[in-house]
Amino acid sequence: MKIASIETFTLPPRWLFVRIETDDGLVGWGEPVLEGRAASVAATVEELSDYLIGQDPGRIEDLWTVLYRGGFYRGGGIHMSALAGIDQALWDIKGKALGVPVHELLGGRVRDRIKVYSWIGGDRPDETARAAKDAVGRGFTAVKMNGTEELQYLDTWDKIDRCVANIAAVRDAVGPNIGIGVDFHGRVHKPMMKVLLRELEPFRLMFVEEPVLSEHIDSVVDVLRQSPIPIALGERLFSRWDFKSVIASGAVDIIQPDPSHCGGITEARKIAHMAEAYDVALALHCPLGPIALAACLQIDAGCYNATIQEQSLGIHYNTTNELLDYLVDPAVFTYAEGQVRIPSGPGLGIEINEEYVAERAAVGHRWRNPIWRHSDGSFAEW
């Protein structure tokens, strides 16, 4: 069996799919997108296809190694996202060829289902308490929200007070036993991060995500180690080498690699197992489409330290298409009691509606994240 063709599809709302077909007609799907850089990733997939065409798709580890190391310059969001989608599609092919789900090829399941959380707030959270209550009414046992708007290095207490009031309202709405994740989105610099972590201690949060940008972790290690709130980050780290020092620092309690950004199933599992050796939990990042979620669930199935799974159903980015739109059978992601079952079908366990993919690819997208500025005109982290 050889790889015969590789094709990408830019799809609303902000996704990129890759379709790999073999010479005997087997098709594997992956999701190699970096949000806001879909065209760049698609171009990288096309460049990597020069090596892939004619290769045996079953030699996943070797293909991954060549695609990572063979270009001399390596790593970063665009390269690793392109490699991620290709890797997902190769695992999909291998599972289909053997008639088993990917997790069976990786040692089998340690769990049958995993807890998921629902997003309840946009970039500037509004009515988040009502949204949280609605999510709990739909059976979710955990929610996540953006914690704050843009913050200067030194900012005013009214912004801190708004953040605290918003989170307090959500806690009051859902009660003491619902998990609340608060995402700082890397918007907060070290001085204000120290203030916010202290102010949020009373709310018994599930975790605080990206309290500072990952590149600043080494300067706040002591603060993060001492915080009683679990610290999560990792969506902007792209390989086991990026994660190595972060995990070893002891500053992070939950890592969040994205299998559509960090080299796919192959690399995400290596990162997860490295974290397990430090008793660090895994909560894979996935505000993306159905292929990305399916890949995450195949990893979650076999990683003991996997604790909760992000998913994009109802997320504010999905204004034109939803998570389930591109699936032949949307029931594969049925949520019950705040959990989702691990897909048991061959490969990634989902079937893509190719006719609808072709239809929506004609629309495509040019999604870009907002550009924010502080009141003085300087750039603000989004």
mmCIF file of C-alpha atoms in Angstrom:
data_model
loop_
_atom_site.group_PDB
_atom_site.id
_atom_site.type_symbol
_atom_site.label_atom_id
_atom_site.label_comp_id
_atom_site.label_asym_id
_atom_site.label_seq_id
_atom_site.Cartn_x
_atom_site.Cartn_y
_atom_site.Cartn_z
ATOM 1 C CA MET A 1 0.000 0.000 0.000
ATOM 2 C CA LYS A 2 1.336 3.424 -1.018
ATOM 3 C CA ILE A 3 0.202 7.009 -0.569
ATOM 4 C CA ALA A 4 -1.363 8.109 -3.835
ATOM 5 C CA SER A 5 -2.749 11.607 -3.183
ATOM 6 C CA ILE A 6 -2.919 14.361 -0.561
ATOM 7 C CA GLU A 7 -5.486 17.167 -0.669
ATOM 8 C CA THR A 8 -6.389 19.962 1.752
ATOM 9 C CA PHE A 9 -9.761 21.669 2.270
ATOM 10 C CA THR A 10 -10.172 25.097 3.861
ATOM 11 C CA LEU A 11 -13.536 24.952 5.620
ATOM 12 C CA PRO A 12 -15.758 27.317 7.626
ATOM 13 C CA PRO A 13 -15.709 28.428 10.337
ATOM 14 C CA ARG A 14 -11.866 28.408 10.614
ATOM 15 C CA TRP A 15 -10.673 24.863 9.924
ATOM 16 C CA LEU A 16 -8.403 22.985 7.532
ATOM 17 C CA PHE A 17 -8.829 19.287 6.699
ATOM 18 C CA VAL A 18 -6.379 17.026 4.886
ATOM 19 C CA ARG A 19 -7.425 13.941 2.920
ATOM 20 C CA ILE A 20 -4.821 11.253 2.200
ATOM 21 C CA GLU A 21 -5.745 8.427 -0.164
ATOM 22 C CA THR A 22 -3.776 5.256 -0.838
ATOM 23 C CA ASP A 23 -3.372 3.395 -4.108
ATOM 24 C CA ASP A 24 -5.915 0.792 -2.962
ATOM 25 C CA GLY A 25 -8.571 3.399 -2.158
ATOM 26 C CA LEU A 26 -8.256 3.756 1.622
ATOM 27 C CA VAL A 27 -8.810 7.333 2.823
ATOM 28 C CA GLY A 28 -7.517 8.944 6.002
ATOM 29 C CA TRP A 29 -8.481 12.358 7.357
ATOM 30 C CA GLY A 30 -6.562 14.835 9.500
ATOM 31 C CA GLU A 31 -7.014 18.394 10.742
ATOM 32 C CA PRO A 32 -3.747 20.324 10.235
ATOM 33 C CA VAL A 33 -4.830 23.837 11.095
ATOM 34 C CA LEU A 34 -3.213 26.679 13.004
ATOM 35 C CA GLU A 35 -5.955 29.193 13.709
ATOM 36 C CA GLY A 36 -5.466 32.279 11.559
ATOM 37 C CA ARG A 37 -2.731 30.615 9.464
ATOM 38 C CA ALA A 38 -4.710 27.999 7.539
ATOM 39 C CA ALA A 39 -3.288 28.942 4.128
ATOM 40 C CA SER A 40 0.284 28.779 5.427
ATOM 41 C CA VAL A 41 -0.306 25.328 6.912
ATOM 42 C CA ALA A 42 -1.965 24.124 3.697
ATOM 43 C CA ALA A 43 1.115 25.258 1.746
ATOM 44 C CA THR A 44 3.358 23.355 4.168
ATOM 45 C CA VAL A 45 1.255 20.198 3.781
ATOM 46 C CA GLU A 46 1.707 20.532 0.016
ATOM 47 C CA GLU A 47 5.472 20.871 0.426
ATOM 48 C CA LEU A 48 5.656 17.832 2.708
ATOM 49 C CA SER A 49 3.623 15.811 0.202
ATOM 50 C CA ASP A 50 6.643 15.756 -2.118
ATOM 51 C CA TYR A 51 8.177 13.164 0.184
ATOM 52 C CA LEU A 52 4.962 11.392 1.152
ATOM 53 C CA ILE A 53 3.605 10.443 -2.275
ATOM 54 C CA GLY A 54 4.596 6.862 -2.992
ATOM 55 C CA GLN A 55 5.514 6.063 0.627
ATOM 56 C CA ASP A 56 4.067 3.261 2.766
ATOM 57 C CA PRO A 57 1.472 4.992 5.018
ATOM 58 C CA GLY A 58 1.892 2.340 7.703
ATOM 59 C CA ARG A 59 5.437 3.459 8.617
ATOM 60 C CA ILE A 60 4.086 6.315 10.723
ATOM 61 C CA GLU A 61 7.040 6.735 13.085
ATOM 62 C CA ASP A 62 9.545 6.819 10.253
ATOM 63 C CA LEU A 63 7.443 9.212 8.158
ATOM 64 C CA TRP A 64 7.002 11.490 11.189
ATOM 65 C CA THR A 65 10.744 11.482 11.834
ATOM 66 C CA VAL A 66 11.610 12.342 8.237
ATOM 67 C CA LEU A 67 8.965 15.067 7.978
ATOM 68 C CA TYR A 68 10.195 16.610 11.241
ATOM 69 C CA ARG A 69 13.962 16.217 10.891
ATOM 70 C CA GLY A 70 14.401 16.034 7.132
ATOM 71 C CA GLY A 71 13.927 19.732 6.413
ATOM 72 C CA PHE A 72 16.887 20.858 8.591
ATOM 73 C CA TYR A 73 14.795 23.756 10.001
ATOM 74 C CA ARG A 74 12.107 22.326 12.217
ATOM 75 C CA GLY A 75 9.390 23.030 14.734
ATOM 76 C CA GLY A 76 7.066 25.965 15.273
ATOM 77 C CA GLY A 77 3.332 26.311 14.808
ATOM 78 C CA ILE A 78 3.046 26.053 11.032
ATOM 79 C CA HIS A 79 5.418 23.133 10.480
ATOM 80 C CA MET A 80 4.101 21.132 13.441
ATOM 81 C CA SER A 81 0.452 21.765 12.554
ATOM 82 C CA ALA A 82 1.008 20.517 9.003
ATOM 83 C CA LEU A 83 2.785 17.459 10.378
ATOM 84 C CA ALA A 84 -0.022 16.979 12.914
ATOM 85 C CA GLY A 85 -2.777 16.684 10.328
ATOM 86 C CA ILE A 86 -0.732 14.319 8.178
ATOM 87 C CA ASP A 87 0.005 12.164 11.227
ATOM 88 C CA GLN A 88 -3.692 11.997 12.168
ATOM 89 C CA ALA A 89 -4.603 10.924 8.642
ATOM 90 C CA LEU A 90 -1.913 8.210 8.615
ATOM 91 C CA TRP A 91 -3.244 6.765 11.875
ATOM 92 C CA ASP A 92 -6.766 6.924 10.412
ATOM 93 C CA ILE A 93 -5.578 4.906 7.405
ATOM 94 C CA LYS A 94 -3.764 2.365 9.533
ATOM 95 C CA GLY A 95 -6.760 1.787 11.765
ATOM 96 C CA LYS A 96 -9.084 1.410 8.780
ATOM 97 C CA ALA A 97 -6.665 -0.961 7.055
ATOM 98 C CA LEU A 98 -6.654 -3.221 10.124
ATOM 99 C CA GLY A 99 -10.313 -2.688 11.020
ATOM 100 C CA VAL A 100 -9.672 -1.290 14.515
ATOM 101 C CA PRO A 101 -9.792 2.115 16.237
ATOM 102 C CA VAL A 102 -6.469 3.914 16.618
ATOM 103 C CA HIS A 103 -6.402 3.399 20.383
ATOM 104 C CA GLU A 104 -6.290 -0.373 19.869
ATOM 105 C CA LEU A 105 -3.046 0.094 17.924
ATOM 106 C CA LEU A 106 -1.629 2.150 20.807
ATOM 107 C CA GLY A 107 -2.149 -0.435 23.544
ATOM 108 C CA GLY A 108 -5.901 -0.270 24.055
ATOM 109 C CA ARG A 109 -8.121 1.803 26.312
ATOM 110 C CA VAL A 110 -7.613 2.706 29.937
ATOM 111 C CA ARG A 111 -11.067 4.383 29.904
ATOM 112 C CA ASP A 112 -14.344 4.098 27.992
ATOM 113 C CA ARG A 113 -15.303 7.779 28.165
ATOM 114 C CA ILE A 114 -13.893 11.106 29.286
ATOM 115 C CA LYS A 115 -15.263 14.229 30.913
ATOM 116 C CA VAL A 116 -15.745 17.225 28.606
ATOM 117 C CA TYR A 117 -16.269 20.892 29.319
ATOM 118 C CA SER A 118 -18.390 23.536 27.658
ATOM 119 C CA TRP A 119 -17.220 27.006 26.719
ATOM 120 C CA ILE A 120 -19.444 29.706 28.257
ATOM 121 C CA GLY A 121 -17.794 33.035 27.522
ATOM 122 C CA GLY A 122 -16.393 34.900 24.548
ATOM 123 C CA ASP A 123 -13.474 37.240 24.404
ATOM 124 C CA ARG A 124 -15.281 39.775 26.544
ATOM 125 C CA PRO A 125 -17.560 37.547 28.651
ATOM 126 C CA ASP A 126 -21.193 38.615 28.799
ATOM 127 C CA GLU A 127 -23.988 36.880 30.692
ATOM 128 C CA THR A 128 -21.594 34.074 31.545
ATOM 129 C CA ALA A 129 -23.510 33.078 34.664
ATOM 130 C CA ARG A 130 -26.614 32.357 32.569
ATOM 131 C CA ALA A 131 -24.532 30.495 30.000
ATOM 132 C CA ALA A 132 -22.916 28.411 32.747
ATOM 133 C CA LYS A 133 -26.285 27.505 34.211
ATOM 134 C CA ASP A 134 -27.538 26.506 30.751
ATOM 135 C CA ALA A 135 -24.496 24.275 30.224
ATOM 136 C CA VAL A 136 -25.079 22.527 33.526
ATOM 137 C CA GLY A 137 -28.716 22.073 32.512
ATOM 138 C CA ARG A 138 -27.506 20.260 29.391
ATOM 139 C CA GLY A 139 -25.551 17.832 31.559
ATOM 140 C CA PHE A 140 -22.071 19.373 31.577
ATOM 141 C CA THR A 141 -20.212 19.124 34.871
ATOM 142 C CA ALA A 142 -17.446 21.562 33.911
ATOM 143 C CA VAL A 143 -17.273 24.883 32.065
ATOM 144 C CA LYS A 144 -14.543 27.256 30.895
ATOM 145 C CA MET A 145 -14.568 31.017 30.449
ATOM 146 C CA ASN A 146 -12.202 33.818 29.552
ATOM 147 C CA GLY A 147 -11.250 35.533 32.774
ATOM 148 C CA THR A 148 -10.337 39.047 31.773
ATOM 149 C CA GLU A 149 -10.079 41.558 28.992
ATOM 150 C CA GLU A 150 -6.722 43.036 27.983
ATOM 151 C CA LEU A 151 -4.471 44.089 30.856
ATOM 152 C CA GLN A 152 -1.468 46.363 30.948
ATOM 153 C CA TYR A 153 1.684 45.375 32.864
ATOM 154 C CA LEU A 154 0.262 47.499 35.692
ATOM 155 C CA ASP A 155 -3.474 48.054 35.442
ATOM 156 C CA THR A 156 -6.359 49.369 37.506
ATOM 157 C CA TRP A 157 -8.308 47.546 40.191
ATOM 158 C CA ASP A 158 -11.634 48.040 38.394
ATOM 159 C CA LYS A 159 -10.516 45.448 35.802
ATOM 160 C CA ILE A 160 -9.535 43.037 38.545
ATOM 161 C CA ASP A 161 -12.865 43.624 40.281
ATOM 162 C CA ARG A 162 -14.801 42.925 37.044
ATOM 163 C CA CYS A 163 -12.933 39.663 36.556
ATOM 164 C CA VAL A 164 -13.595 38.581 40.147
ATOM 165 C CA ALA A 165 -17.270 39.574 39.991
ATOM 166 C CA ASN A 166 -17.797 37.662 36.760
ATOM 167 C CA ILE A 167 -16.255 34.486 38.147
ATOM 168 C CA ALA A 168 -18.153 34.887 41.423
ATOM 169 C CA ALA A 169 -21.417 35.124 39.489
ATOM 170 C CA VAL A 170 -20.631 31.894 37.627
ATOM 171 C CA ARG A 171 -19.758 30.091 40.860
ATOM 172 C CA ASP A 172 -22.995 31.285 42.455
ATOM 173 C CA ALA A 173 -24.984 30.154 39.422
ATOM 174 C CA VAL A 174 -23.615 26.604 39.219
ATOM 175 C CA GLY A 175 -22.910 25.808 42.866
ATOM 176 C CA PRO A 176 -19.798 24.419 44.533
ATOM 177 C CA ASN A 177 -19.346 21.135 42.657
ATOM 178 C CA ILE A 178 -19.170 22.211 38.999
ATOM 179 C CA GLY A 179 -15.669 22.629 37.614
ATOM 180 C CA ILE A 180 -14.794 26.124 36.415
ATOM 181 C CA GLY A 181 -11.757 26.721 34.236
ATOM 182 C CA VAL A 182 -10.640 30.332 33.811
ATOM 183 C CA ASP A 183 -8.555 31.149 30.735
ATOM 184 C CA PHE A 184 -6.263 34.172 30.990
ATOM 185 C CA HIS A 185 -5.351 33.568 27.315
ATOM 186 C CA GLY A 186 -1.819 34.849 27.858
ATOM 187 C CA ARG A 187 -3.263 38.353 28.156
ATOM 188 C CA VAL A 188 -1.883 38.920 31.632
ATOM 189 C CA HIS A 189 1.659 40.000 32.440
ATOM 190 C CA LYS A 190 3.570 38.901 35.526
ATOM 191 C CA PRO A 191 2.673 41.783 37.883
ATOM 192 C CA MET A 192 -1.100 41.484 37.379
ATOM 193 C CA MET A 193 -1.005 37.690 37.215
ATOM 194 C CA LYS A 194 0.235 37.630 40.822
ATOM 195 C CA VAL A 195 -2.713 39.799 41.852
ATOM 196 C CA LEU A 196 -5.321 37.782 39.950
ATOM 197 C CA LEU A 197 -4.202 34.389 41.225
ATOM 198 C CA ARG A 198 -4.517 35.616 44.797
ATOM 199 C CA GLU A 199 -7.943 37.195 44.228
ATOM 200 C CA LEU A 200 -9.359 34.037 42.592
ATOM 201 C CA GLU A 201 -8.350 31.616 45.338
ATOM 202 C CA PRO A 202 -11.759 31.641 47.118
ATOM 203 C CA PHE A 203 -13.659 30.330 44.066
ATOM 204 C CA ARG A 204 -12.240 26.774 44.101
ATOM 205 C CA LEU A 205 -11.402 26.805 40.404
ATOM 206 C CA MET A 206 -10.788 23.656 38.369
ATOM 207 C CA PHE A 207 -7.761 25.396 36.813
ATOM 208 C CA VAL A 208 -6.393 28.689 35.555
ATOM 209 C CA GLU A 209 -5.202 28.463 31.948
ATOM 210 C CA GLU A 210 -2.288 30.394 30.437
ATOM 211 C CA PRO A 211 -1.864 32.749 33.417
ATOM 212 C CA VAL A 212 1.082 34.147 31.452
ATOM 213 C CA LEU A 213 2.471 33.352 28.020
ATOM 214 C CA SER A 214 4.410 30.089 27.957
ATOM 215 C CA GLU A 215 7.670 31.889 27.169
ATOM 216 C CA HIS A 216 7.490 33.666 30.537
ATOM 217 C CA ILE A 217 7.005 30.594 32.734
ATOM 218 C CA ASP A 218 10.637 30.542 33.872
ATOM 219 C CA SER A 219 10.241 33.996 35.441
ATOM 220 C CA VAL A 220 7.150 33.096 37.506
ATOM 221 C CA VAL A 221 7.932 29.514 38.531
ATOM 222 C CA ASP A 222 7.875 30.257 42.260
ATOM 223 C CA VAL A 223 4.518 32.086 42.075
ATOM 224 C CA LEU A 224 2.876 29.276 40.116
ATOM 225 C CA ARG A 225 4.274 26.544 42.354
ATOM 226 C CA GLN A 226 2.863 28.287 45.419
ATOM 227 C CA SER A 227 -0.622 28.944 44.010
ATOM 228 C CA PRO A 228 -3.318 26.608 45.374
ATOM 229 C CA ILE A 229 -5.109 26.869 42.013
ATOM 230 C CA PRO A 230 -4.085 24.189 39.460
ATOM 231 C CA ILE A 231 -2.172 25.801 36.567
ATOM 232 C CA ALA A 232 -2.770 24.710 32.961
ATOM 233 C CA LEU A 233 -1.011 25.673 29.734
ATOM 234 C CA GLY A 234 0.495 24.290 26.542
ATOM 235 C CA GLU A 235 -1.647 25.132 23.514
ATOM 236 C CA ARG A 236 1.192 27.308 22.155
ATOM 237 C CA LEU A 237 3.903 24.696 22.660
ATOM 238 C CA PHE A 238 4.556 22.474 19.667
ATOM 239 C CA SER A 239 6.796 19.539 20.564
ATOM 240 C CA ARG A 240 8.137 17.407 23.415
ATOM 241 C CA TRP A 241 11.222 19.645 23.379
ATOM 242 C CA ASP A 242 9.039 22.707 23.999
ATOM 243 C CA PHE A 243 7.274 20.946 26.866
ATOM 244 C CA LYS A 244 10.352 19.428 28.472
ATOM 245 C CA SER A 245 11.470 22.323 30.662
ATOM 246 C CA VAL A 246 7.890 23.441 31.399
ATOM 247 C CA ILE A 247 6.922 20.030 32.761
ATOM 248 C CA ALA A 248 10.166 19.658 34.711
ATOM 249 C CA SER A 249 9.767 23.121 36.287
ATOM 250 C CA GLY A 250 6.984 21.988 38.614
ATOM 251 C CA ALA A 251 5.067 25.168 37.796
ATOM 252 C CA VAL A 252 2.347 23.491 35.730
ATOM 253 C CA ASP A 253 -0.224 20.975 36.954
ATOM 254 C CA ILE A 254 -2.088 20.322 33.685
ATOM 255 C CA ILE A 255 -0.568 20.330 30.200
ATOM 256 C CA GLN A 256 -2.680 21.188 27.165
ATOM 257 C CA PRO A 257 -0.919 20.155 23.965
ATOM 258 C CA ASP A 258 -3.055 20.403 20.838
ATOM 259 C CA PRO A 259 -2.804 17.298 18.596
ATOM 260 C CA SER A 260 -3.539 19.521 15.596
ATOM 261 C CA HIS A 261 -0.610 21.807 16.472
ATOM 262 C CA CYS A 262 1.992 19.637 18.211
ATOM 263 C CA GLY A 263 2.782 17.006 15.592
ATOM 264 C CA GLY A 264 -0.364 14.895 15.824
ATOM 265 C CA ILE A 265 -1.189 11.726 17.707
ATOM 266 C CA THR A 266 2.401 10.465 17.571
ATOM 267 C CA GLU A 267 3.914 13.492 19.326
ATOM 268 C CA ALA A 268 1.013 14.300 21.646
ATOM 269 C CA ARG A 269 1.240 10.825 23.198
ATOM 270 C CA LYS A 270 4.955 11.258 23.826
ATOM 271 C CA ILE A 271 4.282 14.600 25.521
ATOM 272 C CA ALA A 272 1.491 13.059 27.604
ATOM 273 C CA HIS A 273 3.633 10.171 28.793
ATOM 274 C CA MET A 274 6.488 12.523 29.659
ATOM 275 C CA ALA A 275 4.059 14.555 31.786
ATOM 276 C CA GLU A 276 2.792 11.426 33.526
ATOM 277 C CA ALA A 277 6.310 10.804 34.837
ATOM 278 C CA TYR A 278 6.013 14.148 36.696
ATOM 279 C CA ASP A 279 2.430 13.451 37.914
ATOM 280 C CA VAL A 280 1.131 16.189 35.604
ATOM 281 C CA ALA A 281 -2.377 15.832 34.176
ATOM 282 C CA LEU A 282 -3.351 15.959 30.497
ATOM 283 C CA ALA A 283 -6.200 18.098 29.117
ATOM 284 C CA LEU A 284 -5.793 18.216 25.343
ATOM 285 C CA HIS A 285 -6.520 21.564 23.688
ATOM 286 C CA CYS A 286 -9.255 21.326 21.032
ATOM 287 C CA PRO A 287 -11.396 24.350 20.088
ATOM 288 C CA LEU A 288 -11.410 22.943 16.536
ATOM 289 C CA GLY A 289 -13.341 20.567 14.289
ATOM 290 C CA PRO A 290 -14.507 16.946 14.385
ATOM 291 C CA ILE A 291 -11.297 15.324 13.138
ATOM 292 C CA ALA A 292 -9.248 17.124 15.777
ATOM 293 C CA LEU A 293 -11.683 16.012 18.491
ATOM 294 C CA ALA A 294 -11.640 12.413 17.245
ATOM 295 C CA ALA A 295 -7.830 12.420 17.339
ATOM 296 C CA CYS A 296 -7.894 13.807 20.888
ATOM 297 C CA LEU A 297 -10.270 11.090 22.051
ATOM 298 C CA GLN A 298 -8.080 8.341 20.606
ATOM 299 C CA ILE A 299 -5.195 9.767 22.674
ATOM 300 C CA ASP A 300 -7.373 10.213 25.766
ATOM 301 C CA ALA A 301 -8.382 6.570 25.503
ATOM 302 C CA GLY A 302 -4.887 5.323 26.254
ATOM 303 C CA CYS A 303 -3.331 8.013 28.449
ATOM 304 C CA TYR A 304 -3.794 7.408 32.164
ATOM 305 C CA ASN A 305 -3.233 11.074 33.050
ATOM 306 C CA ALA A 306 -5.914 12.378 30.639
ATOM 307 C CA THR A 307 -8.422 14.146 32.874
ATOM 308 C CA ILE A 308 -10.791 16.295 30.780
ATOM 309 C CA GLN A 309 -11.327 17.107 27.105
ATOM 310 C CA GLU A 310 -12.008 20.448 25.469
ATOM 311 C CA GLN A 311 -14.533 20.449 22.605
ATOM 312 C CA SER A 312 -15.951 23.204 20.427
ATOM 313 C CA LEU A 313 -19.708 22.523 20.309
ATOM 314 C CA GLY A 314 -21.344 25.923 20.785
ATOM 315 C CA ILE A 315 -18.059 27.833 21.004
ATOM 316 C CA HIS A 316 -18.287 31.457 19.906
ATOM 317 C CA TYR A 317 -15.988 30.935 16.905
ATOM 318 C CA ASN A 318 -18.462 28.551 15.251
ATOM 319 C CA THR A 319 -20.675 31.170 13.624
ATOM 320 C CA THR A 320 -21.102 29.527 10.192
ATOM 321 C CA ASN A 321 -20.557 25.811 10.820
ATOM 322 C CA GLU A 322 -20.647 23.625 13.907
ATOM 323 C CA LEU A 323 -18.571 20.721 15.175
ATOM 324 C CA LEU A 324 -20.995 18.055 13.933
ATOM 325 C CA ASP A 325 -21.781 19.463 10.478
ATOM 326 C CA TYR A 326 -19.067 17.578 8.584
ATOM 327 C CA LEU A 327 -19.884 14.127 9.988
ATOM 328 C CA VAL A 328 -22.005 11.428 8.371
ATOM 329 C CA ASP A 329 -23.066 10.300 11.858
ATOM 330 C CA PRO A 330 -22.990 13.145 14.417
ATOM 331 C CA ALA A 331 -24.100 10.734 17.155
ATOM 332 C CA VAL A 332 -20.506 9.554 17.517
ATOM 333 C CA PHE A 333 -19.947 12.602 19.759
ATOM 334 C CA THR A 334 -23.093 12.273 21.874
ATOM 335 C CA TYR A 335 -22.478 13.801 25.306
ATOM 336 C CA ALA A 336 -24.096 12.211 28.353
ATOM 337 C CA GLU A 337 -23.710 13.258 31.990
ATOM 338 C CA GLY A 338 -20.864 15.573 31.068
ATOM 339 C CA GLN A 339 -18.866 12.863 29.295
ATOM 340 C CA VAL A 340 -18.268 11.605 25.760
ATOM 341 C CA ARG A 341 -17.546 8.010 24.775
ATOM 342 C CA ILE A 342 -14.308 7.116 23.012
ATOM 343 C CA PRO A 343 -15.168 6.426 19.330
ATOM 344 C CA SER A 344 -14.929 2.700 18.609
ATOM 345 C CA GLY A 345 -15.084 2.681 14.809
ATOM 346 C CA PRO A 346 -12.014 1.916 12.679
ATOM 347 C CA GLY A 347 -9.292 4.548 12.435
ATOM 348 C CA LEU A 348 -10.254 7.787 14.157
ATOM 349 C CA GLY A 349 -13.765 6.396 14.567
ATOM 350 C CA ILE A 350 -15.613 9.009 12.509
ATOM 351 C CA GLU A 351 -16.885 9.204 8.931
ATOM 352 C CA ILE A 352 -16.454 12.504 7.091
ATOM 353 C CA ASN A 353 -19.219 13.696 4.763
ATOM 354 C CA GLU A 354 -17.032 14.235 1.705
ATOM 355 C CA GLU A 355 -19.809 15.761 -0.382
ATOM 356 C CA TYR A 356 -20.458 18.425 2.242
ATOM 357 C CA VAL A 357 -16.710 19.043 2.651
ATOM 358 C CA ALA A 358 -16.443 19.770 -1.080
ATOM 359 C CA GLU A 359 -19.460 22.079 -0.907
ATOM 360 C CA ARG A 360 -18.137 24.126 2.017
ATOM 361 C CA ALA A 361 -14.570 24.204 0.687
ATOM 362 C CA ALA A 362 -15.944 26.335 -2.136
ATOM 363 C CA VAL A 363 -16.789 28.914 0.559
ATOM 364 C CA GLY A 364 -13.583 28.533 2.585
ATOM 365 C CA HIS A 365 -12.576 31.150 5.155
ATOM 366 C CA ARG A 366 -10.018 33.852 5.945
ATOM 367 C CA TRP A 367 -10.379 33.740 9.722
ATOM 368 C CA ARG A 368 -8.101 36.051 11.684
ATOM 369 C CA ASN A 369 -7.988 36.691 15.409
ATOM 370 C CA PRO A 370 -8.900 40.209 16.579
ATOM 371 C CA ILE A 371 -6.216 42.844 17.052
ATOM 372 C CA TRP A 372 -6.630 44.613 20.379
ATOM 373 C CA ARG A 373 -5.010 47.822 21.608
ATOM 374 C CA HIS A 374 -4.709 49.421 25.014
ATOM 375 C CA SER A 375 -6.116 52.891 25.678
ATOM 376 C CA ASP A 376 -2.660 54.355 24.975
ATOM 377 C CA GLY A 377 -2.645 52.848 21.469
ATOM 378 C CA SER A 378 -0.120 50.081 22.172
ATOM 379 C CA PHE A 379 -0.755 46.475 21.144
ATOM 380 C CA ALA A 380 -2.686 44.308 23.630
ATOM 381 C CA GLU A 381 -2.501 40.519 23.805
ATOM 382 C CA TRP A 382 -5.704 38.906 22.582
#
